[in-house]
């Protein structure tokens, strides 16, 4: 199918990422249909929603029958659910990249295979296995579920032998992985994009601050040319390995001048929301361009940007817009503790100005 024939995009998941993909896609003349279990998911205000589970192959097939190309905004789409998508209907990014990102063990093995530095780790299936693993890894360590862990869910830091049992019991029942705890100096992410014809572009590194495992703040560009080059080299290896199409993210720990890969996301990423206003072409538009085989948009930063996530509650629109350079994004979700409801991006000419305006930014301390 040529790009010109693609008019309707199917998106598995209608969360805020799907909604922002649709907002970018509409400008390119595309329409969106989503698959989501919730009728009031954020994408529903922009496109139609087919109600159903991501894991239901019949629902995924129904979505496929209504669209020209399928993408996704959630990482936990089981690859088995894609079985009934007709062979001639593109599903992008590729399903094997999706699968690798779903299992922390497979992801670590991929990093090793592609010679991308990552944390030391051991697979854990039992309490005895955990004791063996901690012996090899040492304290402190982080015990994580291999699957379905995100935003800090499904993980426990283990600092002493007294914490072994409670950490195991909290996560038991699921296959686990034990990682060394990295006393990192900072966390950064690289967002790359590769289109169907193999062109690749990268955004400047973003520096990310998490609290309780949830991203709170991203500041970009993170000005370190050596780390930028290294991150691009690693992300390129993964994208080429999968003959990837779409936006692709790797999150890293930075320690003593080294990048240590934590995880990948085969999709647009929260740490790249700043690119909507802070880069020549936002990540959402570039994802659409990439999967349609269109020329990629330029990715350089137009100034210095910060992205503040609004978690659990939204600050007042007026308070955010009163700050020069600030842009407000409301995903239209019901407030709930720990839930990402929206974000703001602040774009300034200089880093100094950015940090100054950020000091009193609404919602940053909630
Ligand atoms: P994850 O779900 O793996 O992205 O973890 C969420 C956050 O928890 C990371 O962004 C880090 O801030 C922290 N974290 C996860 N794994 C480790 C680790 N091995 N060492 C130190 N901090 C970690």
PDB file of C-alpha atoms in Angstrom, residues 68-308:
ATOM      1  CA  UNK A  68      -5.457   1.412   6.423  1.00  0.00           C
ATOM      2  CA  UNK A  69      -2.588   1.109   8.900  1.00  0.00           C
ATOM      3  CA  UNK A  70      -2.342   0.197  12.589  1.00  0.00           C
ATOM      4  CA  UNK A  71      -0.118   1.647  15.273  1.00  0.00           C
ATOM      5  CA  UNK A  72      -0.377   1.635  19.079  1.00  0.00           C
ATOM      6  CA  UNK A  73      -0.027   3.929  22.050  1.00  0.00           C
ATOM      7  CA  UNK A  74       0.357   1.253  24.720  1.00  0.00           C
ATOM      8  CA  UNK A  75       3.207  -1.158  25.199  1.00  0.00           C
ATOM      9  CA  UNK A  76       1.227  -3.993  26.715  1.00  0.00           C
ATOM     10  CA  UNK A  77      -0.560  -5.142  23.557  1.00  0.00           C
ATOM     11  CA  UNK A  78       0.026  -8.912  23.579  1.00  0.00           C
ATOM     12  CA  UNK A  79       1.670  -9.903  20.302  1.00  0.00           C
ATOM     13  CA  UNK A  80      -0.734 -12.898  20.093  1.00  0.00           C
ATOM     14  CA  UNK A  81      -3.604 -10.405  19.808  1.00  0.00           C
ATOM     15  CA  UNK A  82      -2.216  -9.271  16.442  1.00  0.00           C
ATOM     16  CA  UNK A  83      -2.629 -12.712  14.875  1.00  0.00           C
ATOM     17  CA  UNK A  84      -5.764 -11.877  12.901  1.00  0.00           C
ATOM     18  CA  UNK A  85      -4.523  -8.664  11.292  1.00  0.00           C
ATOM     19  CA  UNK A  86      -4.417  -9.358   7.537  1.00  0.00           C
ATOM     20  CA  UNK A  87      -0.865  -9.699   6.178  1.00  0.00           C
ATOM     21  CA  UNK A  88      -1.289  -6.765   3.794  1.00  0.00           C
ATOM     22  CA  UNK A  89      -2.310  -4.364   6.553  1.00  0.00           C
ATOM     23  CA  UNK A  90       0.747  -2.587   7.981  1.00  0.00           C
ATOM     24  CA  UNK A  91       1.284  -2.780  11.759  1.00  0.00           C
ATOM     25  CA  UNK A  92       4.001  -0.349  12.837  1.00  0.00           C
ATOM     26  CA  UNK A  93       6.334  -0.101  14.747  1.00  0.00           C
ATOM     27  CA  UNK A  94       7.153  -3.783  14.103  1.00  0.00           C
ATOM     28  CA  UNK A  95       5.643  -6.373  16.431  1.00  0.00           C
ATOM     29  CA  UNK A  96       9.039  -7.860  17.350  1.00  0.00           C
ATOM     30  CA  UNK A  97      10.202  -4.475  18.720  1.00  0.00           C
ATOM     31  CA  UNK A  98       6.960  -4.319  20.703  1.00  0.00           C
ATOM     32  CA  UNK A  99       7.579  -7.833  22.063  1.00  0.00           C
ATOM     33  CA  UNK A 100      11.178  -7.089  23.091  1.00  0.00           C
ATOM     34  CA  UNK A 101      10.104  -4.028  25.052  1.00  0.00           C
ATOM     35  CA  UNK A 102       7.413  -5.961  26.928  1.00  0.00           C
ATOM     36  CA  UNK A 103       9.749  -8.300  28.737  1.00  0.00           C
ATOM     37  CA  UNK A 104      12.529  -6.741  30.789  1.00  0.00           C
ATOM     38  CA  UNK A 105      14.588  -9.933  30.431  1.00  0.00           C
ATOM     39  CA  UNK A 106      14.298  -9.981  26.612  1.00  0.00           C
ATOM     40  CA  UNK A 107      15.125  -6.283  26.618  1.00  0.00           C
ATOM     41  CA  UNK A 108      18.281  -6.809  28.681  1.00  0.00           C
ATOM     42  CA  UNK A 109      19.321  -9.681  26.389  1.00  0.00           C
ATOM     43  CA  UNK A 110      18.804  -7.411  23.398  1.00  0.00           C
ATOM     44  CA  UNK A 111      20.975  -4.693  24.979  1.00  0.00           C
ATOM     45  CA  UNK A 112      23.700  -7.278  25.545  1.00  0.00           C
ATOM     46  CA  UNK A 113      23.447  -8.644  22.020  1.00  0.00           C
ATOM     47  CA  UNK A 114      23.745  -5.131  20.558  1.00  0.00           C
ATOM     48  CA  UNK A 115      26.546  -4.205  22.977  1.00  0.00           C
ATOM     49  CA  UNK A 116      24.562  -1.492  24.709  1.00  0.00           C
ATOM     50  CA  UNK A 117      25.671  -1.142  28.347  1.00  0.00           C
ATOM     51  CA  UNK A 118      22.921  -2.029  30.810  1.00  0.00           C
ATOM     52  CA  UNK A 119      22.530  -2.922  34.496  1.00  0.00           C
ATOM     53  CA  UNK A 120      23.750  -6.277  35.738  1.00  0.00           C
ATOM     54  CA  UNK A 121      20.739  -8.544  36.191  1.00  0.00           C
ATOM     55  CA  UNK A 122      19.469 -12.026  37.016  1.00  0.00           C
ATOM     56  CA  UNK A 123      16.175 -13.645  36.140  1.00  0.00           C
ATOM     57  CA  UNK A 124      14.225 -14.673  39.298  1.00  0.00           C
ATOM     58  CA  UNK A 125      11.414 -17.243  39.580  1.00  0.00           C
ATOM     59  CA  UNK A 126      11.466 -18.257  43.252  1.00  0.00           C
ATOM     60  CA  UNK A 127      12.592 -17.099  46.694  1.00  0.00           C
ATOM     61  CA  UNK A 128      15.599 -19.413  46.422  1.00  0.00           C
ATOM     62  CA  UNK A 129      16.328 -17.899  43.021  1.00  0.00           C
ATOM     63  CA  UNK A 130      16.138 -14.411  44.539  1.00  0.00           C
ATOM     64  CA  UNK A 131      18.634 -15.373  47.249  1.00  0.00           C
ATOM     65  CA  UNK A 132      21.026 -16.659  44.596  1.00  0.00           C
ATOM     66  CA  UNK A 133      20.517 -13.561  42.463  1.00  0.00           C
ATOM     67  CA  UNK A 134      21.133 -11.119  45.314  1.00  0.00           C
ATOM     68  CA  UNK A 135      24.313 -13.009  46.115  1.00  0.00           C
ATOM     69  CA  UNK A 136      25.513 -12.304  42.575  1.00  0.00           C
ATOM     70  CA  UNK A 137      24.211  -8.724  42.256  1.00  0.00           C
ATOM     71  CA  UNK A 138      24.692  -7.424  45.825  1.00  0.00           C
ATOM     72  CA  UNK A 139      22.821  -4.723  47.773  1.00  0.00           C
ATOM     73  CA  UNK A 140      21.078  -2.443  46.961  1.00  0.00           C
ATOM     74  CA  UNK A 141      19.197  -4.041  44.102  1.00  0.00           C
ATOM     75  CA  UNK A 142      15.864  -3.560  42.379  1.00  0.00           C
ATOM     76  CA  UNK A 143      13.395  -6.413  41.980  1.00  0.00           C
ATOM     77  CA  UNK A 144      11.019  -5.877  39.058  1.00  0.00           C
ATOM     78  CA  UNK A 145       8.262  -7.807  37.362  1.00  0.00           C
ATOM     79  CA  UNK A 146       9.440  -8.781  33.877  1.00  0.00           C
ATOM     80  CA  UNK A 147       6.168  -7.713  32.298  1.00  0.00           C
ATOM     81  CA  UNK A 148       3.587  -4.967  32.706  1.00  0.00           C
ATOM     82  CA  UNK A 149       5.754  -2.776  34.917  1.00  0.00           C
ATOM     83  CA  UNK A 150       5.704   0.913  34.129  1.00  0.00           C
ATOM     84  CA  UNK A 151       5.699   4.216  35.993  1.00  0.00           C
ATOM     85  CA  UNK A 152       7.401   2.526  38.919  1.00  0.00           C
ATOM     86  CA  UNK A 153       4.690  -0.116  39.267  1.00  0.00           C
ATOM     87  CA  UNK A 154       5.851  -3.652  39.880  1.00  0.00           C
ATOM     88  CA  UNK A 155       9.204  -2.874  41.432  1.00  0.00           C
ATOM     89  CA  UNK A 156      10.834  -2.888  44.877  1.00  0.00           C
ATOM     90  CA  UNK A 157      14.239  -1.647  45.982  1.00  0.00           C
ATOM     91  CA  UNK A 158      15.975  -4.164  48.259  1.00  0.00           C
ATOM     92  CA  UNK A 159      18.537  -2.569  50.557  1.00  0.00           C
ATOM     93  CA  UNK A 160      19.184  -5.353  53.088  1.00  0.00           C
ATOM     94  CA  UNK A 161      18.543  -9.079  53.645  1.00  0.00           C
ATOM     95  CA  UNK A 162      15.579  -8.112  55.885  1.00  0.00           C
ATOM     96  CA  UNK A 163      13.774  -6.710  52.833  1.00  0.00           C
ATOM     97  CA  UNK A 164      14.201  -9.779  50.606  1.00  0.00           C
ATOM     98  CA  UNK A 165      11.089 -11.657  51.730  1.00  0.00           C
ATOM     99  CA  UNK A 166       8.698  -8.700  51.651  1.00  0.00           C
ATOM    100  CA  UNK A 167       9.912  -7.599  48.199  1.00  0.00           C
ATOM    101  CA  UNK A 168       9.473 -11.121  46.850  1.00  0.00           C
ATOM    102  CA  UNK A 169       6.021 -11.527  48.402  1.00  0.00           C
ATOM    103  CA  UNK A 170       4.875  -8.167  47.026  1.00  0.00           C
ATOM    104  CA  UNK A 171       5.709  -9.206  43.461  1.00  0.00           C
ATOM    105  CA  UNK A 172       5.459 -13.020  43.652  1.00  0.00           C
ATOM    106  CA  UNK A 173       3.378 -14.864  41.115  1.00  0.00           C
ATOM    107  CA  UNK A 174       4.926 -13.074  38.157  1.00  0.00           C
ATOM    108  CA  UNK A 175       8.297 -13.808  36.514  1.00  0.00           C
ATOM    109  CA  UNK A 176      10.818 -11.352  37.973  1.00  0.00           C
ATOM    110  CA  UNK A 177      14.190  -9.823  37.270  1.00  0.00           C
ATOM    111  CA  UNK A 178      16.708  -8.525  39.803  1.00  0.00           C
ATOM    112  CA  UNK A 179      18.866  -5.589  38.723  1.00  0.00           C
ATOM    113  CA  UNK A 180      21.710  -3.807  40.427  1.00  0.00           C
ATOM    114  CA  UNK A 181      20.641  -0.435  41.818  1.00  0.00           C
ATOM    115  CA  UNK A 182      22.440   2.322  39.919  1.00  0.00           C
ATOM    116  CA  UNK A 183      23.301   5.375  42.053  1.00  0.00           C
ATOM    117  CA  UNK A 184      22.921   7.513  38.950  1.00  0.00           C
ATOM    118  CA  UNK A 185      23.846  11.167  38.640  1.00  0.00           C
ATOM    119  CA  UNK A 186      20.951  11.773  36.293  1.00  0.00           C
ATOM    120  CA  UNK A 187      18.522  10.086  33.931  1.00  0.00           C
ATOM    121  CA  UNK A 188      18.328  10.957  30.252  1.00  0.00           C
ATOM    122  CA  UNK A 189      16.396   9.626  27.288  1.00  0.00           C
ATOM    123  CA  UNK A 190      17.057   9.593  23.593  1.00  0.00           C
ATOM    124  CA  UNK A 191      14.145   9.761  21.200  1.00  0.00           C
ATOM    125  CA  UNK A 192      14.873   8.628  17.691  1.00  0.00           C
ATOM    126  CA  UNK A 193      12.708   8.156  14.656  1.00  0.00           C
ATOM    127  CA  UNK A 194      13.196   5.930  11.619  1.00  0.00           C
ATOM    128  CA  UNK A 195      10.931   5.938   8.585  1.00  0.00           C
ATOM    129  CA  UNK A 196      10.001   3.128   6.231  1.00  0.00           C
ATOM    130  CA  UNK A 197      12.799   3.995   3.858  1.00  0.00           C
ATOM    131  CA  UNK A 198      15.409   3.891   6.596  1.00  0.00           C
ATOM    132  CA  UNK A 199      16.011   7.610   7.219  1.00  0.00           C
ATOM    133  CA  UNK A 200      16.836   8.258  10.870  1.00  0.00           C
ATOM    134  CA  UNK A 201      16.706  11.398  13.010  1.00  0.00           C
ATOM    135  CA  UNK A 202      17.273  12.033  16.719  1.00  0.00           C
ATOM    136  CA  UNK A 203      16.018  14.644  19.127  1.00  0.00           C
ATOM    137  CA  UNK A 204      18.393  16.248  21.606  1.00  0.00           C
ATOM    138  CA  UNK A 205      18.723  14.284  24.843  1.00  0.00           C
ATOM    139  CA  UNK A 206      16.173  15.052  27.477  1.00  0.00           C
ATOM    140  CA  UNK A 207      17.083  15.043  31.189  1.00  0.00           C
ATOM    141  CA  UNK A 208      14.361  13.388  33.225  1.00  0.00           C
ATOM    142  CA  UNK A 209      13.385  13.587  36.886  1.00  0.00           C
ATOM    143  CA  UNK A 210      11.185  10.856  38.326  1.00  0.00           C
ATOM    144  CA  UNK A 211       9.406  10.693  41.652  1.00  0.00           C
ATOM    145  CA  UNK A 212       7.944   7.409  42.931  1.00  0.00           C
ATOM    146  CA  UNK A 213       8.950   5.944  39.563  1.00  0.00           C
ATOM    147  CA  UNK A 214       6.789   8.444  37.623  1.00  0.00           C
ATOM    148  CA  UNK A 215       8.258  11.057  35.299  1.00  0.00           C
ATOM    149  CA  UNK A 216       7.742  14.555  36.746  1.00  0.00           C
ATOM    150  CA  UNK A 217       9.987  16.816  34.717  1.00  0.00           C
ATOM    151  CA  UNK A 218      11.977  16.702  31.473  1.00  0.00           C
ATOM    152  CA  UNK A 219      14.418  19.387  30.447  1.00  0.00           C
ATOM    153  CA  UNK A 220      15.910  19.508  26.960  1.00  0.00           C
ATOM    154  CA  UNK A 221      18.330  19.749  25.318  1.00  0.00           C
ATOM    155  CA  UNK A 222      20.638  18.108  27.852  1.00  0.00           C
ATOM    156  CA  UNK A 223      23.851  19.705  26.611  1.00  0.00           C
ATOM    157  CA  UNK A 224      26.446  16.917  26.393  1.00  0.00           C
ATOM    158  CA  UNK A 225      27.649  16.186  22.879  1.00  0.00           C
ATOM    159  CA  UNK A 226      29.521  13.042  23.824  1.00  0.00           C
ATOM    160  CA  UNK A 227      26.522  11.462  25.550  1.00  0.00           C
ATOM    161  CA  UNK A 228      24.271  12.645  22.712  1.00  0.00           C
ATOM    162  CA  UNK A 229      26.511  10.819  20.218  1.00  0.00           C
ATOM    163  CA  UNK A 230      26.640   7.665  22.349  1.00  0.00           C
ATOM    164  CA  UNK A 231      22.877   7.590  22.899  1.00  0.00           C
ATOM    165  CA  UNK A 232      22.271   8.032  19.172  1.00  0.00           C
ATOM    166  CA  UNK A 233      24.676   5.212  18.371  1.00  0.00           C
ATOM    167  CA  UNK A 234      22.857   2.847  20.735  1.00  0.00           C
ATOM    168  CA  UNK A 235      19.352   3.827  19.597  1.00  0.00           C
ATOM    169  CA  UNK A 236      20.388   3.484  15.951  1.00  0.00           C
ATOM    170  CA  UNK A 237      21.575  -0.077  16.625  1.00  0.00           C
ATOM    171  CA  UNK A 238      18.184  -1.071  18.006  1.00  0.00           C
ATOM    172  CA  UNK A 239      16.190   0.659  15.271  1.00  0.00           C
ATOM    173  CA  UNK A 240      18.284  -0.929  12.534  1.00  0.00           C
ATOM    174  CA  UNK A 241      18.122  -4.325  14.230  1.00  0.00           C
ATOM    175  CA  UNK A 242      14.311  -4.271  13.962  1.00  0.00           C
ATOM    176  CA  UNK A 243      14.116  -2.462  10.562  1.00  0.00           C
ATOM    177  CA  UNK A 244      12.090  -0.147  12.709  1.00  0.00           C
ATOM    178  CA  UNK A 245       9.541   2.442  11.598  1.00  0.00           C
ATOM    179  CA  UNK A 246       8.207   5.044  14.016  1.00  0.00           C
ATOM    180  CA  UNK A 247       9.451   6.838  17.105  1.00  0.00           C
ATOM    181  CA  UNK A 248      11.681   4.858  19.435  1.00  0.00           C
ATOM    182  CA  UNK A 249      12.957   5.716  22.916  1.00  0.00           C
ATOM    183  CA  UNK A 250      15.730   4.498  25.212  1.00  0.00           C
ATOM    184  CA  UNK A 251      15.927   5.663  28.822  1.00  0.00           C
ATOM    185  CA  UNK A 252      19.399   5.701  30.370  1.00  0.00           C
ATOM    186  CA  UNK A 253      21.027   6.211  33.731  1.00  0.00           C
ATOM    187  CA  UNK A 254      24.103   8.463  33.595  1.00  0.00           C
ATOM    188  CA  UNK A 255      26.902   7.438  35.922  1.00  0.00           C
ATOM    189  CA  UNK A 256      30.522   8.594  35.796  1.00  0.00           C
ATOM    190  CA  UNK A 257      30.205   9.736  32.210  1.00  0.00           C
ATOM    191  CA  UNK A 258      28.661   6.434  31.073  1.00  0.00           C
ATOM    192  CA  UNK A 259      25.218   5.673  29.716  1.00  0.00           C
ATOM    193  CA  UNK A 260      23.540   2.604  31.219  1.00  0.00           C
ATOM    194  CA  UNK A 261      20.382   1.589  29.358  1.00  0.00           C
ATOM    195  CA  UNK A 262      17.352   1.070  31.590  1.00  0.00           C
ATOM    196  CA  UNK A 263      14.536   0.456  29.164  1.00  0.00           C
ATOM    197  CA  UNK A 264      13.192   0.960  25.663  1.00  0.00           C
ATOM    198  CA  UNK A 265       9.798   2.129  24.462  1.00  0.00           C
ATOM    199  CA  UNK A 266       8.736   1.321  20.892  1.00  0.00           C
ATOM    200  CA  UNK A 267       6.597   4.431  20.722  1.00  0.00           C
ATOM    201  CA  UNK A 268       6.350   8.140  21.377  1.00  0.00           C
ATOM    202  CA  UNK A 269       7.457   8.866  24.919  1.00  0.00           C
ATOM    203  CA  UNK A 270       6.455  11.111  27.804  1.00  0.00           C
ATOM    204  CA  UNK A 271       9.988  12.531  27.939  1.00  0.00           C
ATOM    205  CA  UNK A 272       9.475  13.720  24.351  1.00  0.00           C
ATOM    206  CA  UNK A 273       6.315  15.759  24.887  1.00  0.00           C
ATOM    207  CA  UNK A 274       8.434  18.918  24.937  1.00  0.00           C
ATOM    208  CA  UNK A 275       9.124  18.387  21.211  1.00  0.00           C
ATOM    209  CA  UNK A 276       5.553  19.461  20.308  1.00  0.00           C
ATOM    210  CA  UNK A 277       6.431  23.105  20.906  1.00  0.00           C
ATOM    211  CA  UNK A 278      10.169  22.855  21.609  1.00  0.00           C
ATOM    212  CA  UNK A 279      11.436  21.199  18.405  1.00  0.00           C
ATOM    213  CA  UNK A 280      10.972  21.991  14.742  1.00  0.00           C
ATOM    214  CA  UNK A 281       8.844  18.851  14.336  1.00  0.00           C
ATOM    215  CA  UNK A 282       7.183  17.183  17.308  1.00  0.00           C
ATOM    216  CA  UNK A 283       7.599  13.467  18.075  1.00  0.00           C
ATOM    217  CA  UNK A 284       3.927  12.768  17.321  1.00  0.00           C
ATOM    218  CA  UNK A 285       4.086  14.231  13.828  1.00  0.00           C
ATOM    219  CA  UNK A 286       7.373  12.478  13.168  1.00  0.00           C
ATOM    220  CA  UNK A 287       5.895   9.153  14.269  1.00  0.00           C
ATOM    221  CA  UNK A 288       3.113   9.598  11.729  1.00  0.00           C
ATOM    222  CA  UNK A 289       5.555  10.639   9.007  1.00  0.00           C
ATOM    223  CA  UNK A 290       7.777   7.644   9.787  1.00  0.00           C
ATOM    224  CA  UNK A 291       5.093   4.961   9.625  1.00  0.00           C
ATOM    225  CA  UNK A 292       3.661   6.443   6.439  1.00  0.00           C
ATOM    226  CA  UNK A 293       7.069   6.436   4.741  1.00  0.00           C
ATOM    227  CA  UNK A 294       7.095  10.234   4.489  1.00  0.00           C
ATOM    228  CA  UNK A 295      10.183  12.443   4.816  1.00  0.00           C
ATOM    229  CA  UNK A 296      11.037  13.013   8.478  1.00  0.00           C
ATOM    230  CA  UNK A 297      10.744  16.487   9.955  1.00  0.00           C
ATOM    231  CA  UNK A 298      13.762  18.235  11.434  1.00  0.00           C
ATOM    232  CA  UNK A 299      14.323  17.490  15.096  1.00  0.00           C
ATOM    233  CA  UNK A 300      16.451  20.324  16.457  1.00  0.00           C
ATOM    234  CA  UNK A 301      15.316  22.251  19.499  1.00  0.00           C
ATOM    235  CA  UNK A 302      14.029  25.772  18.917  1.00  0.00           C
ATOM    236  CA  UNK A 303      15.188  26.920  22.365  1.00  0.00           C
ATOM    237  CA  UNK A 304      15.310  25.347  25.818  1.00  0.00           C
ATOM    238  CA  UNK A 305      12.268  23.449  26.968  1.00  0.00           C
ATOM    239  CA  UNK A 306      10.891  21.935  30.125  1.00  0.00           C
ATOM    240  CA  UNK A 307       7.941  19.572  30.312  1.00  0.00           C
ATOM    241  CA  UNK A 308       6.074  19.344  33.606  1.00  0.00           C
TER     242      UNK A 308
END
